[in-house]
Short mmCIF file of C-alpha atoms in Angstrom, two decimals:
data_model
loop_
_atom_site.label_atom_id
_atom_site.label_comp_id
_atom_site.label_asym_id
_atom_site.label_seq_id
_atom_site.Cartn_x
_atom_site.Cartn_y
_atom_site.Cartn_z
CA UNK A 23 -89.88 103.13 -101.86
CA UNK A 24 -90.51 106.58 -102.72
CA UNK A 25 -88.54 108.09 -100.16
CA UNK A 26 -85.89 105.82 -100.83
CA UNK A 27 -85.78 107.16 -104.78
CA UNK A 28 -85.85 110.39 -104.05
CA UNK A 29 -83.24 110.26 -101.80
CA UNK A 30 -81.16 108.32 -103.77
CA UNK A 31 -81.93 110.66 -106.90
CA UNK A 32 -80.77 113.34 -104.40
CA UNK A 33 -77.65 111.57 -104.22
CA UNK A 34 -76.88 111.51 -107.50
CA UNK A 35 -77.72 114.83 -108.16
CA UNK A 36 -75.26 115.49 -104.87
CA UNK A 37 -72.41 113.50 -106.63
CA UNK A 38 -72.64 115.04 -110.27
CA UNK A 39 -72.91 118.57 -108.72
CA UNK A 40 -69.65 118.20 -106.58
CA UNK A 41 -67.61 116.25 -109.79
CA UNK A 42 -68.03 119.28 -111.62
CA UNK A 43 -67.36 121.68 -108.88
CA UNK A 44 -64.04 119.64 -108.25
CA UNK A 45 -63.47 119.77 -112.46
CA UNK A 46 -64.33 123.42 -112.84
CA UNK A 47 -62.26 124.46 -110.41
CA UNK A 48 -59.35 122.49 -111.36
CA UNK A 49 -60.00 124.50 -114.77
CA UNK A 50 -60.34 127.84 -113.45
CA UNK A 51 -57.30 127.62 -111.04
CA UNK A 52 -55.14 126.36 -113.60
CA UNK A 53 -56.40 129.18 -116.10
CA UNK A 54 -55.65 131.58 -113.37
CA UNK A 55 -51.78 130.09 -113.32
CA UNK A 56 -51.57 130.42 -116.61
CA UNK A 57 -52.82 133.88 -116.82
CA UNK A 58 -50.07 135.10 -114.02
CA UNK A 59 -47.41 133.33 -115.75
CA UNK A 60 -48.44 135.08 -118.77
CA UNK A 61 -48.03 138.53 -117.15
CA UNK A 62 -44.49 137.47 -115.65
CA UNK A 63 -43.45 136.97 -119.77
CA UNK A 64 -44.81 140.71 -120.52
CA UNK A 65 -43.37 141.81 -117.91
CA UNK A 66 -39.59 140.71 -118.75
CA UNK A 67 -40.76 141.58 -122.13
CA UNK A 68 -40.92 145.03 -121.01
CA UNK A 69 -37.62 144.88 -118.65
CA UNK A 70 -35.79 144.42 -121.70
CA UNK A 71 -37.29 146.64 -123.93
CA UNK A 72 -36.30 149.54 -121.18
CA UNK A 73 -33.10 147.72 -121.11
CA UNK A 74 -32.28 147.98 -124.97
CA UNK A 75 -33.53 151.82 -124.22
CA UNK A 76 -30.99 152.36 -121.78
CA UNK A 77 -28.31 150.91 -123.22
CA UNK A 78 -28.30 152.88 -126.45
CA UNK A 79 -29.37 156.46 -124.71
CA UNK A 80 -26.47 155.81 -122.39
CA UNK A 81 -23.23 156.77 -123.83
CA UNK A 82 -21.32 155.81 -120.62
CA UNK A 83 -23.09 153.40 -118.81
CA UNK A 84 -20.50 152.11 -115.70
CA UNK A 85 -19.47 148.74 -114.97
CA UNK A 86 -22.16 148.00 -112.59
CA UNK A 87 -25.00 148.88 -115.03
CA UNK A 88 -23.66 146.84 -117.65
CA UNK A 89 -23.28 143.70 -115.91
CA UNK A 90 -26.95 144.11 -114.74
CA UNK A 91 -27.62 144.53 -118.79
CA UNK A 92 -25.72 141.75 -119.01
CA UNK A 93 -27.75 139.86 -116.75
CA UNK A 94 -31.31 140.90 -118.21
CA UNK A 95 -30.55 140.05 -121.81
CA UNK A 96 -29.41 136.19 -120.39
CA UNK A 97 -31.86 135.74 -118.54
CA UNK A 98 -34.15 135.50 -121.01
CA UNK A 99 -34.01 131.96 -122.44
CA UNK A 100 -37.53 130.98 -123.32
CA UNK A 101 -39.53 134.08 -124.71
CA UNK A 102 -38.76 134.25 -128.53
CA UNK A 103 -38.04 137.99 -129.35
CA UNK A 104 -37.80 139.62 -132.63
CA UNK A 105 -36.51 143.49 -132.97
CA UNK A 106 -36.86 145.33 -136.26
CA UNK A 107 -36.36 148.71 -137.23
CA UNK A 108 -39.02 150.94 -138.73
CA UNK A 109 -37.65 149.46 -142.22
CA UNK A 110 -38.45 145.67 -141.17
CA UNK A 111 -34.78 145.16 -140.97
CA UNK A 112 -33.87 142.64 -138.57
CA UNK A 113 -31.96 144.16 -135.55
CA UNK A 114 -31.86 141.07 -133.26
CA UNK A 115 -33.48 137.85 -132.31
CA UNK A 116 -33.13 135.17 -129.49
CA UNK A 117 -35.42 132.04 -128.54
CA UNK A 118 -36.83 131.07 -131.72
CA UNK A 119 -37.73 128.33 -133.46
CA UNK A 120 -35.42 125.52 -134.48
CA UNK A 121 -36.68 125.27 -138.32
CA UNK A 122 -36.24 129.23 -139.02
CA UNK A 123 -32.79 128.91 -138.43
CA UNK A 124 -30.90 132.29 -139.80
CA UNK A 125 -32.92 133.20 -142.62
CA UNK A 126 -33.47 136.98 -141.93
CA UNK A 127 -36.70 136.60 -144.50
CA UNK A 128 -38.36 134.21 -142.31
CA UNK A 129 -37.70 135.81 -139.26
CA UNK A 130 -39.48 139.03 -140.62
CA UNK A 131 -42.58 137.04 -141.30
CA UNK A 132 -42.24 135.34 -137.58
CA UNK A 133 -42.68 138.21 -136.47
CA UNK A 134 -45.66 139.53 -137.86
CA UNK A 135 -47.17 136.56 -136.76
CA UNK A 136 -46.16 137.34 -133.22
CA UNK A 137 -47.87 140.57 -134.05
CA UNK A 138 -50.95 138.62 -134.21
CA UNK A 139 -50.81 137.95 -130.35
CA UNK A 140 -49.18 140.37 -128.78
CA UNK A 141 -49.08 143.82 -130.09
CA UNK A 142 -45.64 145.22 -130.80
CA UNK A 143 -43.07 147.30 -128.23
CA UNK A 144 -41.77 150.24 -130.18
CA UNK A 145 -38.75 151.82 -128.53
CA UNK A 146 -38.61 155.54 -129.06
CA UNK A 147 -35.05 156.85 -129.51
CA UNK A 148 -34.07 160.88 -129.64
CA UNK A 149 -32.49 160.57 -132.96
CA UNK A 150 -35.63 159.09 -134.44
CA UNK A 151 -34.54 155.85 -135.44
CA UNK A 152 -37.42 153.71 -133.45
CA UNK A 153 -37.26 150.22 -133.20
CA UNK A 154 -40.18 147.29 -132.55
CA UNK A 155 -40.03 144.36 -130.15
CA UNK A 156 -41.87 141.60 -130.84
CA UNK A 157 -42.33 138.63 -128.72
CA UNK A 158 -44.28 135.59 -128.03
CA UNK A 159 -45.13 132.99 -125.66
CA UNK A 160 -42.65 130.44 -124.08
CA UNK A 161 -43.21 127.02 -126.16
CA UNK A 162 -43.80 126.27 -121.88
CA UNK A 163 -46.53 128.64 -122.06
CA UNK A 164 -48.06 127.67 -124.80
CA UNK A 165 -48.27 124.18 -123.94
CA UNK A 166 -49.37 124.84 -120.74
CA UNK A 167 -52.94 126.47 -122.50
CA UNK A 168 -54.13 123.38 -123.06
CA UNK A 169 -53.45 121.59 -119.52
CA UNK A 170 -56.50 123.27 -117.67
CA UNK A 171 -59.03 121.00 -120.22
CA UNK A 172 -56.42 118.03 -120.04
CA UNK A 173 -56.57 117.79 -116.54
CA UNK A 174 -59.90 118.49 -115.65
CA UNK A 175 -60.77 115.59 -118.13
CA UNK A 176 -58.12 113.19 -116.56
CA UNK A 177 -60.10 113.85 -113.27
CA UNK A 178 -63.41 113.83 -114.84
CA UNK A 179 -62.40 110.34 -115.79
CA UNK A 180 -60.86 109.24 -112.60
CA UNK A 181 -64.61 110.02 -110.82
CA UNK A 182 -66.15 108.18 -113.68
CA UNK A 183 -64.22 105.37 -113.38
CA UNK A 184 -64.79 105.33 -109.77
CA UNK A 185 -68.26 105.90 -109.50
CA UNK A 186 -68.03 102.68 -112.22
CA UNK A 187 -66.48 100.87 -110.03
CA UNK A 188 -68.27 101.21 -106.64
CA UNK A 189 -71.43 100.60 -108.85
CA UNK A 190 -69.81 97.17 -109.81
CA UNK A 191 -68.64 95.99 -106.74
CA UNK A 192 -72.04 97.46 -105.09
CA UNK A 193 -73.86 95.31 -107.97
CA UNK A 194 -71.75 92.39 -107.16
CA UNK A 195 -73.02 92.15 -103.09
CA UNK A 196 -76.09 92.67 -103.83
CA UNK A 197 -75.96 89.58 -106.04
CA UNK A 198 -74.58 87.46 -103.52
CA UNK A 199 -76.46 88.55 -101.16
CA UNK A 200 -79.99 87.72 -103.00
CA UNK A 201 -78.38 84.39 -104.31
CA UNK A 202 -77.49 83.89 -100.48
CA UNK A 203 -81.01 84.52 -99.40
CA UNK A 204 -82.40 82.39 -102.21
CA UNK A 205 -80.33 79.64 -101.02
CA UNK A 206 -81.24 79.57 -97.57
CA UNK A 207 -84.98 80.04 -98.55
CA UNK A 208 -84.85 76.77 -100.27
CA UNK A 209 -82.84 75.38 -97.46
CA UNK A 210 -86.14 76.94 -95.36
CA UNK A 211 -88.86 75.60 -97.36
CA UNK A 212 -87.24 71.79 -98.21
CA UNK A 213 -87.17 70.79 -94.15
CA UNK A 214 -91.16 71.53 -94.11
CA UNK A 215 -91.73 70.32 -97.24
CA UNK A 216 -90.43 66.57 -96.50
CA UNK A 217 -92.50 66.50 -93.66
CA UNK A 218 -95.45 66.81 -95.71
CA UNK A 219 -94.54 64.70 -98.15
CA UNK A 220 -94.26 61.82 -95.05
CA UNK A 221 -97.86 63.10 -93.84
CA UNK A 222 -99.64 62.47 -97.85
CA UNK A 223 -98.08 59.06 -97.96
CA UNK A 224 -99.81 58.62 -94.46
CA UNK A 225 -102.95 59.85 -95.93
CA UNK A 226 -103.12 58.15 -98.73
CA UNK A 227 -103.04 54.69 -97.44
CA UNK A 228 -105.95 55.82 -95.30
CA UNK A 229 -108.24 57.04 -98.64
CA UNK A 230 -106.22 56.84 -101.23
CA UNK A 231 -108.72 57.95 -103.62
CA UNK A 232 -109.15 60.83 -102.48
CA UNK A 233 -109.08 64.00 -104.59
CA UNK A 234 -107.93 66.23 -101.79
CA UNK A 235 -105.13 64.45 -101.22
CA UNK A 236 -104.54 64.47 -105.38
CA UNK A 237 -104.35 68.50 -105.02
CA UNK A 238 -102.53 68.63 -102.17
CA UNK A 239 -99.80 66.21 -104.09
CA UNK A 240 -100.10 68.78 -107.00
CA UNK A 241 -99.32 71.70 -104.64
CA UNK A 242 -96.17 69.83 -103.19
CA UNK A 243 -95.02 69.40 -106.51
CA UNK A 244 -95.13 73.10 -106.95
CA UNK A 245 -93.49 73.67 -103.57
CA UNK A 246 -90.81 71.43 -104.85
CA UNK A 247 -90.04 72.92 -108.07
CA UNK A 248 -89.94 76.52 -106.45
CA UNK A 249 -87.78 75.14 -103.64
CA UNK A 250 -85.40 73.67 -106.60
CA UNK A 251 -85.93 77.14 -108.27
CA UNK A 252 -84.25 79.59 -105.03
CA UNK A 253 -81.64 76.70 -104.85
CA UNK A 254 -80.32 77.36 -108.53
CA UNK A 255 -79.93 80.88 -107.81
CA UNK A 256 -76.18 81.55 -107.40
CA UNK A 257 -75.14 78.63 -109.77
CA UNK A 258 -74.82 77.58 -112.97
CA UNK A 259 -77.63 75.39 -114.44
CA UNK A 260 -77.20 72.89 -117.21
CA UNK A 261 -78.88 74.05 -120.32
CA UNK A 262 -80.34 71.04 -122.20
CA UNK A 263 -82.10 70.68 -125.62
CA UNK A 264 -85.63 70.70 -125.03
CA UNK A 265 -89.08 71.54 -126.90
CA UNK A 266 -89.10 75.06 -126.24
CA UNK A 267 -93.17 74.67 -127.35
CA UNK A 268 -93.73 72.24 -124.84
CA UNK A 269 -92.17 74.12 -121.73
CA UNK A 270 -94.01 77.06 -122.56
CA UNK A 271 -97.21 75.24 -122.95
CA UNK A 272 -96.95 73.19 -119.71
CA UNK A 273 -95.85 76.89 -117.80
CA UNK A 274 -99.00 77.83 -119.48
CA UNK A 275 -101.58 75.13 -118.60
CA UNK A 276 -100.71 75.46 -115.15
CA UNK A 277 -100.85 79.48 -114.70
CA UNK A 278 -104.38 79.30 -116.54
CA UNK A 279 -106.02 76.95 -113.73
CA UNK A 280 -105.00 79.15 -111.07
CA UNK A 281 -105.39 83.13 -111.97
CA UNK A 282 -108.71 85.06 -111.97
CA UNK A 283 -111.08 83.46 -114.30
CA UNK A 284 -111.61 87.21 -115.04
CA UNK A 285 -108.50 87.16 -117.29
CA UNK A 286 -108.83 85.95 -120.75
CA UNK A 287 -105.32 84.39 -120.96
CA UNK A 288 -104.68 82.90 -124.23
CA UNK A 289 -101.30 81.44 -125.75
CA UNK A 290 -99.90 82.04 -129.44
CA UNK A 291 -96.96 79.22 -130.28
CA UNK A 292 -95.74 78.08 -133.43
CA UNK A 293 -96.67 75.29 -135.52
CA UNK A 294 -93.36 73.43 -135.88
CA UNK A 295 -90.93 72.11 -133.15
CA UNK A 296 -88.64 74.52 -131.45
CA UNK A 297 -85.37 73.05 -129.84
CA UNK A 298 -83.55 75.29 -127.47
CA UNK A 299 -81.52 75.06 -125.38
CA UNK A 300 -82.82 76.56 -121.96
CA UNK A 301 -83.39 75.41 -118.23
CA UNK A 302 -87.26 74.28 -118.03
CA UNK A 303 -87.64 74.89 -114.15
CA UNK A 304 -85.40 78.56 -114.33
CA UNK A 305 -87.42 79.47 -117.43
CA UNK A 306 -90.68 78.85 -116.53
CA UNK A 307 -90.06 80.80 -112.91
CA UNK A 308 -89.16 83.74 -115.47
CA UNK A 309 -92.71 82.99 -117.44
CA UNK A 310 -94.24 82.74 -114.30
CA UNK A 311 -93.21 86.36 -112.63
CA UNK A 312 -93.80 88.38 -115.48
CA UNK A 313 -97.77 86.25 -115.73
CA UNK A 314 -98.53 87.09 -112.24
CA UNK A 315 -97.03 90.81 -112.56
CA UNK A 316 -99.28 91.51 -115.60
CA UNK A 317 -102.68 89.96 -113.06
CA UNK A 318 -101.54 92.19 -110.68
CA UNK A 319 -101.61 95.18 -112.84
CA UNK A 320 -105.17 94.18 -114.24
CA UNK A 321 -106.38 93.58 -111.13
CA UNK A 322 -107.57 90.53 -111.62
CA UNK A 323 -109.27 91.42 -114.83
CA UNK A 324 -108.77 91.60 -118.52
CA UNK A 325 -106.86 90.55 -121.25
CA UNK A 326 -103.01 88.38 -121.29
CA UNK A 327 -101.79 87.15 -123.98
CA UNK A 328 -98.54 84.98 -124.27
CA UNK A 329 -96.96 84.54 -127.52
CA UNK A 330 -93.89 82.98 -128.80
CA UNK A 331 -92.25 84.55 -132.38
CA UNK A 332 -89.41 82.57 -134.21
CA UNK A 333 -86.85 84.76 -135.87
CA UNK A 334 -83.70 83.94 -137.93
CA UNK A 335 -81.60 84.06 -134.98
CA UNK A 336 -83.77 84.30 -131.84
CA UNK A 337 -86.70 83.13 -129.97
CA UNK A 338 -88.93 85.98 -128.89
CA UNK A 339 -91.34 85.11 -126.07
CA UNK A 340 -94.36 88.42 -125.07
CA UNK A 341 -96.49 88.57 -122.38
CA UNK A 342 -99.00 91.15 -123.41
CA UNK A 343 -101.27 92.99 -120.62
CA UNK A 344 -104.73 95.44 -120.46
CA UNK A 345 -103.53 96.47 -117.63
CA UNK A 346 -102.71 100.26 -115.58
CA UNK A 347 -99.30 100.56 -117.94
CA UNK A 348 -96.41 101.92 -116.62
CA UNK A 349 -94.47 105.54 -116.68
CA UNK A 350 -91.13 106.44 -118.22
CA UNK A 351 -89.69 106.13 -114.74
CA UNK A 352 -91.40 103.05 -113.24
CA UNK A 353 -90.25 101.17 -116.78
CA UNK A 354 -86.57 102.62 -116.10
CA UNK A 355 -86.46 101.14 -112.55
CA UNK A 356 -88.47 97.92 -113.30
CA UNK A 357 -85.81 95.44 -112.85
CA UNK A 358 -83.85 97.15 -110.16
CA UNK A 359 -83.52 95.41 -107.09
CA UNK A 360 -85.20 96.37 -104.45
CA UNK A 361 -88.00 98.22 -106.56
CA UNK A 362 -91.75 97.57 -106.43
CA UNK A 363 -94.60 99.75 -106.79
CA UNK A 364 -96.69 97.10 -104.84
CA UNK A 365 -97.71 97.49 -101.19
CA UNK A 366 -96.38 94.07 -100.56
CA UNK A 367 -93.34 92.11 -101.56
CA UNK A 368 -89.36 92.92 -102.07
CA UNK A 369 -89.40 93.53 -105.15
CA UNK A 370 -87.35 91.14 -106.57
CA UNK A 371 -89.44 89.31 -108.94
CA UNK A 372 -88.63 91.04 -112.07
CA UNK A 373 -84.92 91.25 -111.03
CA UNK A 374 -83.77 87.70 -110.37
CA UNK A 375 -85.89 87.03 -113.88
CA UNK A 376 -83.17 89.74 -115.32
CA UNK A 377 -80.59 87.79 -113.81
CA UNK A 378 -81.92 84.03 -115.11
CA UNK A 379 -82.38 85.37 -118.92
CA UNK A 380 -79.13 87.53 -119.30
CA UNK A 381 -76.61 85.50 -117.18
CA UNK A 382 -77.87 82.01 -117.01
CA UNK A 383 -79.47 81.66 -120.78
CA UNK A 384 -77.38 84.94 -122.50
CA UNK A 385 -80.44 86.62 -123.28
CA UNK A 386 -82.22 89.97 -122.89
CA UNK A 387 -85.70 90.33 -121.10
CA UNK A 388 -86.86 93.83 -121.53
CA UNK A 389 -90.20 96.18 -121.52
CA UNK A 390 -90.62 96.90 -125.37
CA UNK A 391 -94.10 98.36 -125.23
CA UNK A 392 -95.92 100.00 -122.09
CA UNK A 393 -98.90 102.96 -122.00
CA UNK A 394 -100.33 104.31 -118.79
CA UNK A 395 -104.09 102.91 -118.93
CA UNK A 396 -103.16 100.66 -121.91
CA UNK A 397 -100.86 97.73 -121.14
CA UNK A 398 -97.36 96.75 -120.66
CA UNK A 399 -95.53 94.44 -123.16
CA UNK A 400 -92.81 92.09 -121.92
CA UNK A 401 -90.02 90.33 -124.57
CA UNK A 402 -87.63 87.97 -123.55
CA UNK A 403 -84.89 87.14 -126.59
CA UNK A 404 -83.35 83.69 -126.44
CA UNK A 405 -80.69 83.27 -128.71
CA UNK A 406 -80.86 80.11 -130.63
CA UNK A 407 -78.21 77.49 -131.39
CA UNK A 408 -75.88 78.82 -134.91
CA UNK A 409 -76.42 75.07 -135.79
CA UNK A 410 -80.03 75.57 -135.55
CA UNK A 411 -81.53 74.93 -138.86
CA UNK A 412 -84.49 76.93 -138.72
#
């Protein structure tokens, strides 16, 4: 079992570690895209500045270098650019926004805030009269900032969701799979167990006083009810009205007579009648695991108490232990399938009593109190009827 955790831990770790390898790379690539395209814009930026350079230094240009003027000042659809003199009088402006419109006043501010960015161009001219570019990012550009963190989370959600969903379907077979092997163990046990019931019958006409043959009915009674027990695993049981006292008390009575006289096992119920509605034979199998867990842990020896708490809306049941306690991680991994720190046994126990309380009876079962060398606490929380008057 301990190989197995690790390992799986392992896996984990494996799958969490390569999510954010994928994420953080998506991130960084994308940041590096964004970066190069931002380095294209400056560079047009500049193009055009030496442009506007050339084309007032040039007193002559030809035909050919004013078509490729031409083309430079076109091509430039999607950087806003701002060019003032040394004054702040506006020279010329393309690409801005829709809402500054004309007004020369508000393009002057614009552009200071461009300033903010991207430091201004000046253009130095021989007769003094210097001018300033300023420019920003494309409205593509800008957007585009953001979609490094937008798509790494849209990934780190697709893995999430996945990893959510393999867990569920995983969950799912393995619940079929123990209701499947419930079902066929009560299928096992019930051909024996009618052959014995034959052979008692036999043996009681023979001496049928005898008190052997009284226990040995008693145990085939048991047999019976845990054969009826595997068989409702998989389906849905009827939940009747019942005296919750009196199912708790008769789950009691019989535990007591058979664990270690070493354990001081007492019950706490209330005075007054509790009606609930709950499945006597599924309930008391619950009862039953979490009694013979707490032995085990006291090895045989010490304290167990069982108590039952009314409270406005639910029924609290304990089982209270002296026994070795558990750690933060053996408490975590308590009702996991599969997971036992016992020598012997599948460890199922505490997980099919999960299953019974939170599916069949919409409950919660859950380790409220537990100390290494101290004890471990059990609660089970039964809702009770709305109707219910107390």
């Amino acid at each position: 079992m301990k190989k197995r955790s690790i390992f799986t831990r392992f896996n984990n770790w494996f799958i969490f570690s390569l999510m954010t390898l994928v994420v953080v790379t998506i991130v960084i690539a994308s940041t590096m895209v964004i970066n190069y395209l931002l380095k294209e814009e400056i560079k047009r930026v500049n193009i055009l500045v030496n442009a506007i350079k050339f084309q007032q230094e040039e007193v002559t240009p030809s035909l050919e270098v004013q078509e490729l003027l031409l083309s430079i000042y076109s091509s430039n659809n999607t950087i806003p650019v701002i060019i003032l003199d040394e004054k702040d009088h506006l020279i010329v402006y393309k690409n801005l926004p829709a809402e500054i419109g004309d007004d020369a006043e508000k393009i002057v501010v614009l552009a200071k805030k461009m300033a903010n960015n991207h430091p201004p161009i000046e253009i130095k001219f021989s007769n003094g009269n210097n001018q300033f570019v300023y420019y920003d990012n494309s409205v593509i550009l800008n957007n585009l900032r953001y979609s490094p963190f937008l798509l790494g989370f849209i990934v780190l959600c697709y893995f999430l969701f996945s990893f959510w969903f393999l867990r569920t379907v995983k969950k799912t077979d393995e619940g079929y799979l123990w209701a499947g092997l419930a079902k066929e163990t009560a299928h096992q046990i019930g051909t024996p167990l009618s052959s014995m019931i034959g052979w008692i019958e036999i043996m009681k006409l023979e001496n049928p006083d005898s008190d052997g043959i009284a226990e040995m009915e008693k145990d085939i009674e048991r047999l019976k009810t845990i054969s009826e027990r595997f068989s409702k695993i998989g389906s849905v049981p009827e939940l009747n009205d019942m005296n919750f006292n009196q199912t708790i008390s008769d789950n009691y009575n019989y535990l007591k007579t058979r664990i270690s006289t070493k354990v001081q096992f007492t019950l706490l119920l209330p005075s007054h009648l509790i009606l609930l509605p709950h499945n006597k034979i599924l309930l008391s199998w619950v009862i039953e695991n979490l009694v013979k867990n707490a032995v085990d842990a006291m090895k045989g020896a010490g304290t167990l108490q069982m108590s039952v708490l009314e409270k406005t809306k639910t029924i609290l049941i304990e089982v209270k232990d002296s026994g070795s306690g558990m750690t933060k991680y053996q408490a975590q991994n308590a009702f996991k399938p599969g997971y036992s720190t016992k020598k012997r046994g599948w460890g199922l126990g505490l997980s099919l009593a999960q299953r019974v309380i939170q599916e069949y009876h919409k409950g919660d079962i859950r380790i409220s109190q537990t100390e290494i060398g101290k004890g471990t606490t059990f609660r089970i929380i039964i809702k009770k009827k709305e109707t219910d008057s107390h």
